[in-house]
Every structure is written in C-alpha cells, then in structure tokens.
PDB file of C-alpha atoms in Angstrom:
ATOM      1  CA  MET A   1      38.221 236.301 -13.767  1.00 50.00           C
ATOM      2  CA  ASP A   2      34.994 238.158 -14.746  1.00 56.00           C
ATOM      3  CA  ASN A   3      33.941 235.086 -16.817  1.00 59.00           C
ATOM      4  CA  LEU A   4      34.573 232.631 -13.981  1.00 60.00           C
ATOM      5  CA  PRO A   5      30.923 232.166 -12.997  1.00 61.00           C
ATOM      6  CA  LEU A   6      29.958 231.630 -16.643  1.00 63.00           C
ATOM      7  CA  LEU A   7      32.821 229.114 -17.101  1.00 66.00           C
ATOM      8  CA  THR A   8      31.754 227.306 -13.916  1.00 68.00           C
ATOM      9  CA  MET A   9      28.184 227.019 -15.119  1.00 68.00           C
ATOM     10  CA  ALA A  10      29.372 225.747 -18.495  1.00 68.00           C
ATOM     11  CA  VAL A  11      31.563 223.099 -16.935  1.00 67.00           C
ATOM     12  CA  THR A  12      28.760 222.079 -14.576  1.00 73.00           C
ATOM     13  CA  LEU A  13      26.326 221.847 -17.453  1.00 73.00           C
ATOM     14  CA  LEU A  14      28.818 219.740 -19.467  1.00 73.00           C
ATOM     15  CA  GLY A  15      29.298 217.429 -16.532  1.00 73.00           C
ATOM     16  CA  CYS A  16      25.555 216.989 -16.189  1.00 74.00           C
ATOM     17  CA  VAL A  17      25.179 216.234 -19.852  1.00 71.00           C
ATOM     18  CA  LEU A  18      28.013 213.687 -19.675  1.00 76.00           C
ATOM     19  CA  ALA A  19      26.437 212.139 -16.607  1.00 76.00           C
ATOM     20  CA  VAL A  20      23.103 211.797 -18.363  1.00 75.00           C
ATOM     21  CA  ILE A  21      24.778 210.235 -21.380  1.00 80.00           C
ATOM     22  CA  GLY A  22      26.670 207.844 -19.125  1.00 77.00           C
ATOM     23  CA  VAL A  23      23.539 206.738 -17.265  1.00 76.00           C
ATOM     24  CA  HIS A  24      21.711 206.255 -20.540  1.00 74.00           C
ATOM     25  CA  ALA A  25      24.557 204.160 -21.994  1.00 78.00           C
ATOM     26  CA  TYR A  26      24.746 202.072 -18.785  1.00 77.00           C
ATOM     27  CA  SER A  27      21.003 201.427 -18.761  1.00 75.00           C
ATOM     28  CA  SER A  28      21.039 200.611 -22.446  1.00 74.00           C
ATOM     29  CA  GLY A  29      23.918 198.159 -21.945  1.00 73.00           C
ATOM     30  CA  GLN A  30      22.126 196.530 -19.058  1.00 73.00           C
ATOM     31  CA  ALA A  31      18.974 196.149 -21.124  1.00 71.00           C
ATOM     32  CA  GLN A  32      20.977 194.597 -24.014  1.00 73.00           C
ATOM     33  CA  ARG A  33      22.707 192.236 -21.598  1.00 69.00           C
ATOM     34  CA  GLN A  34      19.411 191.133 -20.037  1.00 67.00           C
ATOM     35  CA  ALA A  35      17.928 190.604 -23.513  1.00 65.00           C
ATOM     36  CA  LEU A  36      20.891 188.469 -24.472  1.00 62.00           C
ATOM     37  CA  VAL A  37      20.587 186.412 -21.292  1.00 55.00           C
ATOM     38  CA  ASP A  38      16.883 185.911 -21.928  1.00 57.00           C
ATOM     39  CA  ARG A  39      17.460 184.878 -25.515  1.00 58.00           C
ATOM     40  CA  MET A  40      20.148 182.429 -24.478  1.00 51.00           C
ATOM     41  CA  SER A  41      17.900 181.005 -21.802  1.00 47.00           C
ATOM     42  CA  GLN A  42      15.091 180.517 -24.327  1.00 48.00           C
ATOM     43  CA  THR A  43      17.505 178.895 -26.740  1.00 44.00           C
ATOM     44  CA  GLY A  44      18.746 176.524 -24.056  1.00 44.00           C
ATOM     45  CA  GLN A  45      15.205 175.702 -23.000  1.00 43.00           C
ATOM     46  CA  MET A  46      14.251 175.016 -26.647  1.00 41.00           C
ATOM     47  CA  ALA A  47      17.266 172.776 -27.039  1.00 41.00           C
ATOM     48  CA  ILE A  48      16.249 170.809 -23.961  1.00 41.00           C
ATOM     49  CA  GLU A  49      12.692 170.471 -25.193  1.00 43.00           C
ATOM     50  CA  SER A  50      13.855 169.390 -28.663  1.00 41.00           C
ATOM     51  CA  GLY A  51      15.900 166.504 -27.345  1.00 47.00           C
ATOM     52  CA  GLY A  52      18.766 168.095 -25.431  1.00 53.00           C
ATOM     53  CA  ARG A  53      19.245 167.907 -21.706  1.00 61.00           C
ATOM     54  CA  ARG A  54      20.720 169.875 -18.878  1.00 71.00           C
ATOM     55  CA  ARG A  55      24.326 169.152 -18.070  1.00 74.00           C
ATOM     56  CA  ARG A  56      25.086 167.752 -14.657  1.00 78.00           C
ATOM     57  CA  PHE A  57      28.137 168.276 -12.419  1.00 77.00           C
ATOM     58  CA  ARG A  58      29.058 171.648 -14.038  1.00 81.00           C
ATOM     59  CA  GLY A  59      31.489 172.510 -11.266  1.00 82.00           C
ATOM     60  CA  VAL A  60      33.384 169.257 -11.706  1.00 82.00           C
ATOM     61  CA  ASP A  61      33.319 169.729 -15.469  1.00 82.00           C
ATOM     62  CA  ARG A  62      34.821 173.237 -15.257  1.00 84.00           C
ATOM     63  CA  TRP A  63      37.546 172.039 -12.920  1.00 86.00           C
ATOM     64  CA  LEU A  64      38.311 168.938 -14.977  1.00 83.00           C
ATOM     65  CA  ARG A  65      38.593 170.788 -18.297  1.00 84.00           C
ATOM     66  CA  ARG A  66      41.501 172.822 -16.905  1.00 85.00           C
ATOM     67  CA  THR A  67      43.539 169.657 -16.256  1.00 87.00           C
ATOM     68  CA  ARG A  68      45.443 167.483 -18.647  1.00 86.00           C
ATOM     69  CA  LEU A  69      43.289 164.515 -17.743  1.00 85.00           C
ATOM     70  CA  GLY A  70      40.118 166.456 -18.559  1.00 84.00           C
ATOM     71  CA  LYS A  71      41.463 167.538 -21.962  1.00 84.00           C
ATOM     72  CA  ARG A  72      42.353 163.937 -22.772  1.00 86.00           C
ATOM     73  CA  ILE A  73      38.883 162.719 -21.753  1.00 85.00           C
ATOM     74  CA  GLU A  74      37.243 165.461 -23.780  1.00 84.00           C
ATOM     75  CA  ARG A  75      39.183 164.454 -26.930  1.00 82.00           C
ATOM     76  CA  LYS A  76      38.181 160.833 -26.481  1.00 83.00           C
ATOM     77  CA  ILE A  77      34.526 161.623 -25.824  1.00 84.00           C
ATOM     78  CA  SER A  78      34.357 163.881 -28.877  1.00 80.00           C
ATOM     79  CA  ALA A  79      35.450 160.951 -31.046  1.00 77.00           C
ATOM     80  CA  THR A  80      32.847 158.573 -29.582  1.00 82.00           C
ATOM     81  CA  GLY A  81      29.761 160.673 -30.248  1.00 76.00           C
ATOM     82  CA  LEU A  82      28.493 160.150 -26.702  1.00 80.00           C
ATOM     83  CA  ASP A  83      26.299 162.855 -25.203  1.00 80.00           C
ATOM     84  CA  LEU A  84      28.513 163.284 -22.165  1.00 83.00           C
ATOM     85  CA  THR A  85      30.690 165.993 -20.726  1.00 86.00           C
ATOM     86  CA  PRO A  86      34.128 165.147 -19.211  1.00 86.00           C
ATOM     87  CA  GLY A  87      32.709 166.006 -15.736  1.00 86.00           C
ATOM     88  CA  GLU A  88      29.752 163.660 -16.173  1.00 87.00           C
ATOM     89  CA  TYR A  89      31.999 160.854 -17.411  1.00 88.00           C
ATOM     90  CA  PHE A  90      34.433 161.385 -14.526  1.00 89.00           C
ATOM     91  CA  VAL A  91      31.702 161.302 -11.899  1.00 89.00           C
ATOM     92  CA  TYR A  92      30.030 158.255 -13.405  1.00 90.00           C
ATOM     93  CA  VAL A  93      33.292 156.364 -13.573  1.00 90.00           C
ATOM     94  CA  VAL A  94      34.168 157.180  -9.975  1.00 90.00           C
ATOM     95  CA  GLY A  95      30.713 156.092  -8.838  1.00 91.00           C
ATOM     96  CA  ALA A  96      30.921 152.861 -10.812  1.00 90.00           C
ATOM     97  CA  LEU A  97      34.357 152.074  -9.417  1.00 90.00           C
ATOM     98  CA  LEU A  98      33.151 152.567  -5.846  1.00 90.00           C
ATOM     99  CA  ALA A  99      30.101 150.392  -6.492  1.00 90.00           C
ATOM    100  CA  LEU A 100      32.267 147.728  -8.109  1.00 88.00           C
ATOM    101  CA  TYR A 101      34.660 147.727  -5.154  1.00 88.00           C
ATOM    102  CA  PHE A 102      31.963 147.289  -2.522  1.00 88.00           C
ATOM    103  CA  ILE A 103      29.915 144.738  -4.533  1.00 87.00           C
ATOM    104  CA  VAL A 104      32.802 142.503  -5.552  1.00 84.00           C
ATOM    105  CA  GLY A 105      34.397 142.888  -2.082  1.00 82.00           C
ATOM    106  CA  SER A 106      31.216 141.742  -0.389  1.00 82.00           C
ATOM    107  CA  VAL A 107      30.662 138.819  -2.726  1.00 80.00           C
ATOM    108  CA  PHE A 108      34.239 137.522  -2.887  1.00 81.00           C
ATOM    109  CA  ALA A 109      36.712 139.251  -0.529  1.00 79.00           C
ATOM    110  CA  PRO A 110      37.837 142.872   0.057  1.00 82.00           C
ATOM    111  CA  PHE A 111      41.059 142.268  -1.868  1.00 82.00           C
ATOM    112  CA  PHE A 112      39.081 141.170  -4.920  1.00 84.00           C
ATOM    113  CA  GLY A 113      37.183 144.434  -4.676  1.00 84.00           C
ATOM    114  CA  PHE A 114      40.410 146.351  -5.075  1.00 85.00           C
ATOM    115  CA  ILE A 115      41.379 144.291  -8.119  1.00 85.00           C
ATOM    116  CA  ALA A 116      37.925 144.714  -9.590  1.00 85.00           C
ATOM    117  CA  ALA A 117      38.276 148.530  -9.189  1.00 87.00           C
ATOM    118  CA  VAL A 118      41.628 148.477 -11.040  1.00 86.00           C
ATOM    119  CA  ILE A 119      40.142 146.366 -13.835  1.00 85.00           C
ATOM    120  CA  GLY A 120      37.110 148.670 -13.889  1.00 87.00           C
ATOM    121  CA  LEU A 121      39.425 151.718 -14.342  1.00 87.00           C
ATOM    122  CA  TRP A 122      41.049 149.994 -17.303  1.00 85.00           C
ATOM    123  CA  GLY A 123      37.614 149.032 -18.604  1.00 85.00           C
ATOM    124  CA  ALA A 124      36.405 152.624 -18.413  1.00 87.00           C
ATOM    125  CA  ASN A 125      39.162 153.702 -20.770  1.00 85.00           C
ATOM    126  CA  GLY A 126      38.520 150.645 -22.902  1.00 84.00           C
ATOM    127  CA  PHE A 127      34.824 151.575 -23.116  1.00 87.00           C
ATOM    128  CA  LEU A 128      35.717 154.899 -24.749  1.00 86.00           C
ATOM    129  CA  ASP A 129      38.071 153.119 -27.168  1.00 85.00           C
ATOM    130  CA  TRP A 130      35.307 150.577 -27.972  1.00 85.00           C
ATOM    131  CA  GLN A 131      32.797 153.369 -28.572  1.00 86.00           C
ATOM    132  CA  ARG A 132      35.292 155.117 -30.837  1.00 85.00           C
ATOM    133  CA  THR A 133      35.972 151.924 -32.810  1.00 82.00           C
ATOM    134  CA  LYS A 134      32.199 151.246 -33.079  1.00 84.00           C
ATOM    135  CA  ARG A 135      31.603 154.754 -34.413  1.00 85.00           C
ATOM    136  CA  THR A 136      34.492 154.412 -36.811  1.00 83.00           C
ATOM    137  CA  GLU A 137      33.058 151.113 -38.101  1.00 82.00           C
ATOM    138  CA  ALA A 138      29.645 152.713 -38.612  1.00 83.00           C
ATOM    139  CA  PHE A 139      31.263 155.625 -40.442  1.00 84.00           C
ATOM    140  CA  ILE A 140      33.275 153.236 -42.679  1.00 82.00           C
ATOM    141  CA  ASN A 141      30.056 151.389 -43.621  1.00 82.00           C
ATOM    142  CA  GLN A 142      28.655 154.768 -44.807  1.00 83.00           C
ATOM    143  CA  LEU A 143      31.720 155.626 -46.915  1.00 82.00           C
ATOM    144  CA  PRO A 144      30.399 154.040 -50.148  1.00 82.00           C
ATOM    145  CA  GLU A 145      27.247 156.101 -49.893  1.00 84.00           C
ATOM    146  CA  LEU A 146      29.309 159.196 -49.015  1.00 83.00           C
ATOM    147  CA  THR A 147      31.558 158.817 -52.034  1.00 83.00           C
ATOM    148  CA  ARG A 148      28.492 158.298 -54.233  1.00 84.00           C
ATOM    149  CA  VAL A 149      26.913 161.542 -52.964  1.00 83.00           C
ATOM    150  CA  LEU A 150      30.167 163.431 -53.460  1.00 82.00           C
ATOM    151  CA  ALA A 151      30.630 161.997 -56.954  1.00 81.00           C
ATOM    152  CA  ASN A 152      27.065 162.976 -57.985  1.00 82.00           C
ATOM    153  CA  ALA A 153      27.443 166.474 -56.572  1.00 80.00           C
ATOM    154  CA  THR A 154      30.819 167.149 -58.256  1.00 79.00           C
ATOM    155  CA  GLN A 155      29.544 165.687 -61.504  1.00 78.00           C
ATOM    156  CA  ALA A 156      26.724 168.238 -61.384  1.00 78.00           C
ATOM    157  CA  GLY A 157      29.346 171.012 -61.269  1.00 76.00           C
ATOM    158  CA  LEU A 158      29.195 171.782 -57.574  1.00 76.00           C
ATOM    159  CA  ALA A 159      32.285 172.697 -55.559  1.00 78.00           C
ATOM    160  CA  LEU A 160      33.646 170.234 -53.072  1.00 78.00           C
ATOM    161  CA  ARG A 161      32.631 172.392 -50.117  1.00 80.00           C
ATOM    162  CA  THR A 162      29.065 172.478 -51.404  1.00 83.00           C
ATOM    163  CA  ALA A 163      29.126 168.743 -52.010  1.00 83.00           C
ATOM    164  CA  ILE A 164      30.105 168.194 -48.350  1.00 83.00           C
ATOM    165  CA  GLY A 165      27.111 170.320 -47.336  1.00 83.00           C
ATOM    166  CA  MET A 166      24.847 168.215 -49.470  1.00 83.00           C
ATOM    167  CA  ALA A 167      26.225 165.069 -47.903  1.00 84.00           C
ATOM    168  CA  VAL A 168      25.307 166.425 -44.474  1.00 84.00           C
ATOM    169  CA  GLU A 169      21.643 166.630 -45.573  1.00 84.00           C
ATOM    170  CA  GLU A 170      21.624 163.272 -47.324  1.00 82.00           C
ATOM    171  CA  LEU A 171      23.395 160.925 -44.884  1.00 83.00           C
ATOM    172  CA  ASP A 172      22.487 159.672 -41.433  1.00 83.00           C
ATOM    173  CA  ASP A 173      24.546 159.706 -38.273  1.00 81.00           C
ATOM    174  CA  PRO A 174      27.443 159.301 -37.613  1.00 83.00           C
ATOM    175  CA  ALA A 175      28.428 160.554 -41.081  1.00 83.00           C
ATOM    176  CA  ARG A 176      26.050 163.486 -40.804  1.00 86.00           C
ATOM    177  CA  GLU A 177      27.437 164.710 -37.518  1.00 85.00           C
ATOM    178  CA  GLU A 178      31.079 164.299 -38.563  1.00 85.00           C
ATOM    179  CA  LEU A 179      30.570 166.018 -41.906  1.00 85.00           C
ATOM    180  CA  ARG A 180      28.670 168.791 -40.155  1.00 87.00           C
ATOM    181  CA  ARG A 181      31.783 169.433 -38.124  1.00 86.00           C
ATOM    182  CA  VAL A 182      33.831 169.644 -41.288  1.00 85.00           C
ATOM    183  CA  ALA A 183      31.276 171.986 -42.872  1.00 85.00           C
ATOM    184  CA  ASP A 184      31.251 174.196 -39.758  1.00 86.00           C
ATOM    185  CA  GLN A 185      35.070 174.412 -39.789  1.00 84.00           C
ATOM    186  CA  LEU A 186      35.026 175.361 -43.466  1.00 83.00           C
ATOM    187  CA  ALA A 187      32.409 178.024 -42.754  1.00 83.00           C
ATOM    188  CA  LEU A 188      34.697 179.534 -40.057  1.00 82.00           C
ATOM    189  CA  GLY A 189      37.484 179.896 -42.613  1.00 81.00           C
ATOM    190  CA  ARG A 190      39.517 176.769 -41.954  1.00 81.00           C
ATOM    191  CA  SER A 191      41.201 175.173 -44.964  1.00 82.00           C
ATOM    192  CA  LEU A 192      39.755 172.019 -46.519  1.00 80.00           C
ATOM    193  CA  ASP A 193      42.984 170.116 -45.856  1.00 81.00           C
ATOM    194  CA  ASP A 194      42.953 170.910 -42.133  1.00 84.00           C
ATOM    195  CA  ALA A 195      39.272 170.121 -41.724  1.00 84.00           C
ATOM    196  CA  LEU A 196      39.591 166.730 -43.432  1.00 84.00           C
ATOM    197  CA  ASP A 197      42.821 165.909 -41.552  1.00 85.00           C
ATOM    198  CA  ASP A 198      40.926 166.600 -38.284  1.00 85.00           C
ATOM    199  CA  LEU A 199      38.243 164.144 -39.436  1.00 83.00           C
ATOM    200  CA  VAL A 200      40.877 161.429 -40.047  1.00 83.00           C
ATOM    201  CA  GLU A 201      42.329 162.113 -36.622  1.00 82.00           C
ATOM    202  CA  ARG A 202      38.965 161.632 -34.941  1.00 81.00           C
ATOM    203  CA  LEU A 203      38.061 158.501 -36.883  1.00 80.00           C
ATOM    204  CA  PRO A 204      41.280 156.791 -38.028  1.00 80.00           C
ATOM    205  CA  SER A 205      40.861 154.164 -40.718  1.00 80.00           C
ATOM    206  CA  ARG A 206      42.493 153.180 -43.968  1.00 80.00           C
ATOM    207  CA  GLU A 207      39.338 153.709 -45.997  1.00 79.00           C
ATOM    208  CA  LEU A 208      38.823 157.232 -44.713  1.00 81.00           C
ATOM    209  CA  THR A 209      42.481 158.052 -45.196  1.00 83.00           C
ATOM    210  CA  VAL A 210      42.250 156.994 -48.855  1.00 81.00           C
ATOM    211  CA  LEU A 211      39.103 159.039 -49.388  1.00 81.00           C
ATOM    212  CA  VAL A 212      40.564 162.140 -47.722  1.00 83.00           C
ATOM    213  CA  SER A 213      43.799 161.821 -49.692  1.00 82.00           C
ATOM    214  CA  THR A 214      41.795 161.620 -52.941  1.00 78.00           C
ATOM    215  CA  LEU A 215      39.721 164.691 -52.074  1.00 78.00           C
ATOM    216  CA  ILE A 216      42.779 166.744 -50.996  1.00 78.00           C
ATOM    217  CA  LEU A 217      44.822 165.846 -54.104  1.00 76.00           C
ATOM    218  CA  SER A 218      41.918 166.571 -56.377  1.00 72.00           C
ATOM    219  CA  ASN A 219      41.284 169.899 -54.638  1.00 68.00           C
ATOM    220  CA  ARG A 220      44.884 170.925 -54.975  1.00 70.00           C
ATOM    221  CA  ALA A 221      45.752 169.716 -58.481  1.00 63.00           C
ATOM    222  CA  GLY A 222      42.355 169.323 -60.054  1.00 58.00           C
ATOM    223  CA  GLY A 223      41.743 166.292 -62.286  1.00 56.00           C
ATOM    224  CA  THR A 224      39.026 163.749 -62.762  1.00 62.00           C
ATOM    225  CA  ILE A 225      37.603 163.622 -59.271  1.00 69.00           C
ATOM    226  CA  VAL A 226      34.308 162.120 -60.446  1.00 68.00           C
ATOM    227  CA  SER A 227      35.937 159.001 -61.938  1.00 72.00           C
ATOM    228  CA  SER A 228      38.186 158.642 -58.887  1.00 72.00           C
ATOM    229  CA  LEU A 229      35.192 158.765 -56.550  1.00 73.00           C
ATOM    230  CA  ARG A 230      33.293 156.244 -58.752  1.00 75.00           C
ATOM    231  CA  ASN A 231      36.144 153.778 -58.602  1.00 76.00           C
ATOM    232  CA  LEU A 232      36.583 154.382 -54.887  1.00 75.00           C
ATOM    233  CA  THR A 233      32.912 153.681 -54.284  1.00 76.00           C
ATOM    234  CA  GLU A 234      33.196 150.218 -55.919  1.00 77.00           C
ATOM    235  CA  THR A 235      36.329 149.445 -53.906  1.00 78.00           C
ATOM    236  CA  LEU A 236      34.710 150.476 -50.647  1.00 76.00           C
ATOM    237  CA  GLU A 237      31.664 148.337 -51.351  1.00 76.00           C
ATOM    238  CA  GLU A 238      33.896 145.315 -51.825  1.00 78.00           C
ATOM    239  CA  ARG A 239      35.891 146.070 -48.666  1.00 76.00           C
ATOM    240  CA  LYS A 240      32.646 146.521 -46.764  1.00 74.00           C
ATOM    241  CA  GLU A 241      31.483 143.001 -47.686  1.00 77.00           C
ATOM    242  CA  THR A 242      34.904 141.530 -46.913  1.00 79.00           C
ATOM    243  CA  ARG A 243      34.968 143.188 -43.464  1.00 75.00           C
ATOM    244  CA  ARG A 244      31.502 141.808 -42.741  1.00 77.00           C
ATOM    245  CA  GLU A 245      32.590 138.249 -43.589  1.00 78.00           C
ATOM    246  CA  VAL A 246      35.739 138.508 -41.434  1.00 76.00           C
ATOM    247  CA  THR A 247      33.710 139.852 -38.497  1.00 76.00           C
ATOM    248  CA  THR A 248      31.323 136.930 -38.759  1.00 78.00           C
ATOM    249  CA  LEU A 249      34.135 134.369 -38.847  1.00 76.00           C
ATOM    250  CA  LEU A 250      35.891 135.840 -35.804  1.00 75.00           C
ATOM    251  CA  SER A 251      32.841 136.361 -33.659  1.00 76.00           C
ATOM    252  CA  GLN A 252      33.220 132.986 -31.887  1.00 75.00           C
ATOM    253  CA  VAL A 253      36.836 133.706 -30.972  1.00 75.00           C
ATOM    254  CA  LYS A 254      35.862 137.072 -29.521  1.00 75.00           C
ATOM    255  CA  VAL A 255      33.174 135.467 -27.389  1.00 79.00           C
ATOM    256  CA  THR A 256      35.789 133.068 -26.094  1.00 78.00           C
ATOM    257  CA  ALA A 257      37.952 135.965 -24.940  1.00 75.00           C
ATOM    258  CA  VAL A 258      35.068 137.123 -22.727  1.00 77.00           C
ATOM    259  CA  ALA A 259      33.945 133.674 -21.609  1.00 80.00           C
ATOM    260  CA  VAL A 260      37.304 132.569 -20.160  1.00 77.00           C
ATOM    261  CA  PRO A 261      37.494 135.339 -17.431  1.00 80.00           C
ATOM    262  CA  VAL A 262      33.769 134.766 -16.614  1.00 80.00           C
ATOM    263  CA  LEU A 263      34.547 131.056 -16.046  1.00 80.00           C
ATOM    264  CA  GLY A 264      37.395 132.048 -13.681  1.00 79.00           C
ATOM    265  CA  MET A 265      35.011 134.132 -11.612  1.00 79.00           C
ATOM    266  CA  GLY A 266      32.589 131.234 -11.531  1.00 81.00           C
ATOM    267  CA  PHE A 267      35.288 128.945 -10.150  1.00 80.00           C
ATOM    268  CA  LEU A 268      36.008 131.478  -7.415  1.00 79.00           C
ATOM    269  CA  LEU A 269      32.341 131.508  -6.469  1.00 78.00           C
ATOM    270  CA  MET A 270      32.323 127.679  -6.364  1.00 82.00           C
ATOM    271  CA  ILE A 271      35.345 127.691  -4.067  1.00 79.00           C
ATOM    272  CA  ASN A 272      33.774 130.228  -1.745  1.00 75.00           C
ATOM    273  CA  GLY A 273      30.472 128.312  -1.800  1.00 77.00           C
ATOM    274  CA  MET A 274      32.180 125.042  -0.891  1.00 79.00           C
ATOM    275  CA  ARG A 275      33.668 126.608   2.225  1.00 76.00           C
ATOM    276  CA  ALA A 276      32.564 129.993   3.499  1.00 75.00           C
ATOM    277  CA  GLY A 277      35.470 132.420   4.037  1.00 75.00           C
ATOM    278  CA  ALA A 278      37.902 130.489   1.843  1.00 77.00           C
ATOM    279  CA  LEU A 279      38.680 133.530  -0.313  1.00 79.00           C
ATOM    280  CA  ASP A 280      39.165 135.720   2.804  1.00 78.00           C
ATOM    281  CA  ASP A 281      41.685 133.195   4.157  1.00 79.00           C
ATOM    282  CA  MET A 282      43.433 132.988   0.811  1.00 78.00           C
ATOM    283  CA  THR A 283      43.818 136.767   0.383  1.00 79.00           C
ATOM    284  CA  SER A 284      44.853 137.352   3.981  1.00 81.00           C
ATOM    285  CA  ALA A 285      48.257 135.790   3.248  1.00 81.00           C
ATOM    286  CA  LEU A 286      50.861 137.432   1.062  1.00 83.00           C
ATOM    287  CA  GLY A 287      51.285 134.338  -1.122  1.00 83.00           C
ATOM    288  CA  GLY A 288      47.546 134.188  -1.817  1.00 82.00           C
ATOM    289  CA  ARG A 289      47.465 137.843  -2.872  1.00 84.00           C
ATOM    290  CA  ILE A 290      50.392 137.358  -5.184  1.00 87.00           C
ATOM    291  CA  ALA A 291      48.660 134.294  -6.718  1.00 85.00           C
ATOM    292  CA  VAL A 292      45.469 136.273  -7.226  1.00 83.00           C
ATOM    293  CA  ILE A 293      47.337 139.181  -8.873  1.00 86.00           C
ATOM    294  CA  VAL A 294      49.230 136.774 -11.146  1.00 88.00           C
ATOM    295  CA  ALA A 295      46.013 134.940 -12.123  1.00 84.00           C
ATOM    296  CA  ALA A 296      44.245 138.234 -12.858  1.00 83.00           C
ATOM    297  CA  GLY A 297      47.177 139.388 -14.937  1.00 85.00           C
ATOM    298  CA  LEU A 298      47.203 136.178 -16.946  1.00 84.00           C
ATOM    299  CA  TYR A 299      43.470 136.435 -17.639  1.00 83.00           C
ATOM    300  CA  ALA A 300      43.943 140.038 -18.724  1.00 82.00           C
ATOM    301  CA  LEU A 301      46.890 139.069 -20.912  1.00 84.00           C
ATOM    302  CA  GLY A 302      44.897 136.302 -22.534  1.00 82.00           C
ATOM    303  CA  PHE A 303      42.020 138.700 -23.241  1.00 80.00           C
ATOM    304  CA  VAL A 304      44.345 141.197 -24.845  1.00 80.00           C
ATOM    305  CA  LEU A 305      46.211 138.616 -26.885  1.00 82.00           C
ATOM    306  CA  ILE A 306      43.012 137.064 -28.230  1.00 79.00           C
ATOM    307  CA  ASN A 307      41.761 140.492 -29.298  1.00 75.00           C
ATOM    308  CA  ARG A 308      45.049 141.347 -30.926  1.00 77.00           C
ATOM    309  CA  LEU A 309      45.248 138.016 -32.825  1.00 76.00           C
ATOM    310  CA  THR A 310      41.659 138.464 -34.107  1.00 72.00           C
ATOM    311  CA  ARG A 311      42.287 142.024 -35.272  1.00 70.00           C
ATOM    312  CA  VAL A 312      42.568 141.399 -38.994  1.00 65.00           C
ATOM    313  CA  ARG A 313      43.616 144.427 -41.091  1.00 65.00           C
ATOM    314  CA  ILE A 314      41.980 144.421 -44.506  1.00 62.00           C
TER     315      ILE A 314
END
C-alpha cells in the first residue's frame, strides 16, 4: 500500500503514453488515407484528360450490378468493347423506349407505340449481340496477324506468356484489348488454360477455338508450336478471304430483310395519310389489334428467318 501513489503515477504515465501513440497513429492513418484519396483523384482526372470520361448514373449502376439483370448486361457489354456501364446502358435503353413509344404513338396510333416499345426492347438486346458479333469478326480478321506474331516470338525462343505480351504491343484493337485482358489475368496468377478459355467465351468462333486449342495443347505437351502456328496462319488467311466473299454475296439478302419491314411501315403511313385517324379506328377494335400483332409477328419472323438462312458457317 505504501507504493500505491507510485503505482498510480506509473499507470497514469503509461496511459498518457498510449494515448499519445494512439493519437499519432490515428493522425498518420488519416494523412495516408487523404494522400491515397488525392492520388486516386489525380489518377482519375488524368484518365479523363487522356481520353476517359466520368461515369454517369452511378447510383443506378450500383443498384443494377447487384441484380441478375445487371450482371447479365455487364457480361454482354464486356464482350462488345463498348465504353458503357450497365447503369448507363439501362438508362439509355429506358429513355429510348419511352421516346420510341411517344413518337410512334403520335405518328401512327398509341397501340403502335406499345408495339414499337416491345420491338425496341428486343432491338436493344439485339444491338449488344450485333456489337459482339462485329467485334468477334474484327478479332477473327486479326487472327492471321496474331498467329504470325506468336510464331515469330516462339521461334525466337520466347515463352508463350511473353509472346502474348508482345502481341499486345504489336496489334491494334480489338485484339490488343482482348490480349491485354489475357496478359493481366496471367500476371495475377491465373493459368494459361483458364485465361484463354475466358477469351473464347467472350468471343466465340471456330477460328479462335482452333487457335486456343493449339496453344493449350502445345503448352501442355510441348511439340512444334512454331510449325503449327505457321500452318494455322495460312489456313486463317484462306478462311478470311472466303468469309469476305460470302459476306459480299449475301449482302443483298440482308438488305432485303431490313427493307421488307420498312415497306410495311410505309404502307401504314399511306393508309393513315389517305384517311386521317384510320389507324386509330383500326386499333380501337379487338380484331384490329390482333391483326396488327399478327402482322408484326410475321414481319419479325421473316426478319429472323432471313438472317438465319443467310448465316453461313465456314
């Protein structure tokens, strides 16, 4: 008990020391956090100045990414190469559908505005599929050059991972961006098989599947990868020319698939111009609505069938 004042002073002094250490650690952490925020802000500003842009509708994007629809939209957008977030795409589509409803409804009849909105919703999904197909076609056209770069790099004694990094620097988009994703995944420790399989999933095509299978088998079992890539380069060049000829031959048929629905809309405008309010009278009855729905379904069916018949697999 005689040492109680001394013990009390020691505990008080220890508490003060710990308090000072805590305040110093807190202030240091706050300073580091502020420095990190400033650095990230400068990086974002530099990205915007170098060609990037600020993302719009961030609240909608955060909400949408938590839903199944948002995840599906994000997967589709990632395969198209569009500079859009799921939230931006969702807001733009909703705005376009509302505009389509009011414009078509005012020109033809309100019921036609509803049908136009439904077709527009289908067209929004088709737009992503078209962009994905367009990007895949552009990537396929770059495959001969890609295989040539990989063959030259492997012939020089470089590893396949290094050869992919060289291809990122040599090729243009979209091959540059897609191969950069593969290189980033490899840098994070993902296996070559998984990274290349992910590439095939984003851009499905027979040519890319053959190339990826060749690279994976050569990476697993070894062998003459250089000669395989040389032969594959010649084959891809021939397929590229064949695909170009087929596309030219079928271009007229594809234009017909678009021209037929446009002619149908022109006939509706002629009918409404011959007698004002004719379309309103037609869609006010149940039989007229059924006839319009059936006609729109037949036009859509014809469009789909023409595109399916002209889809030649080489």
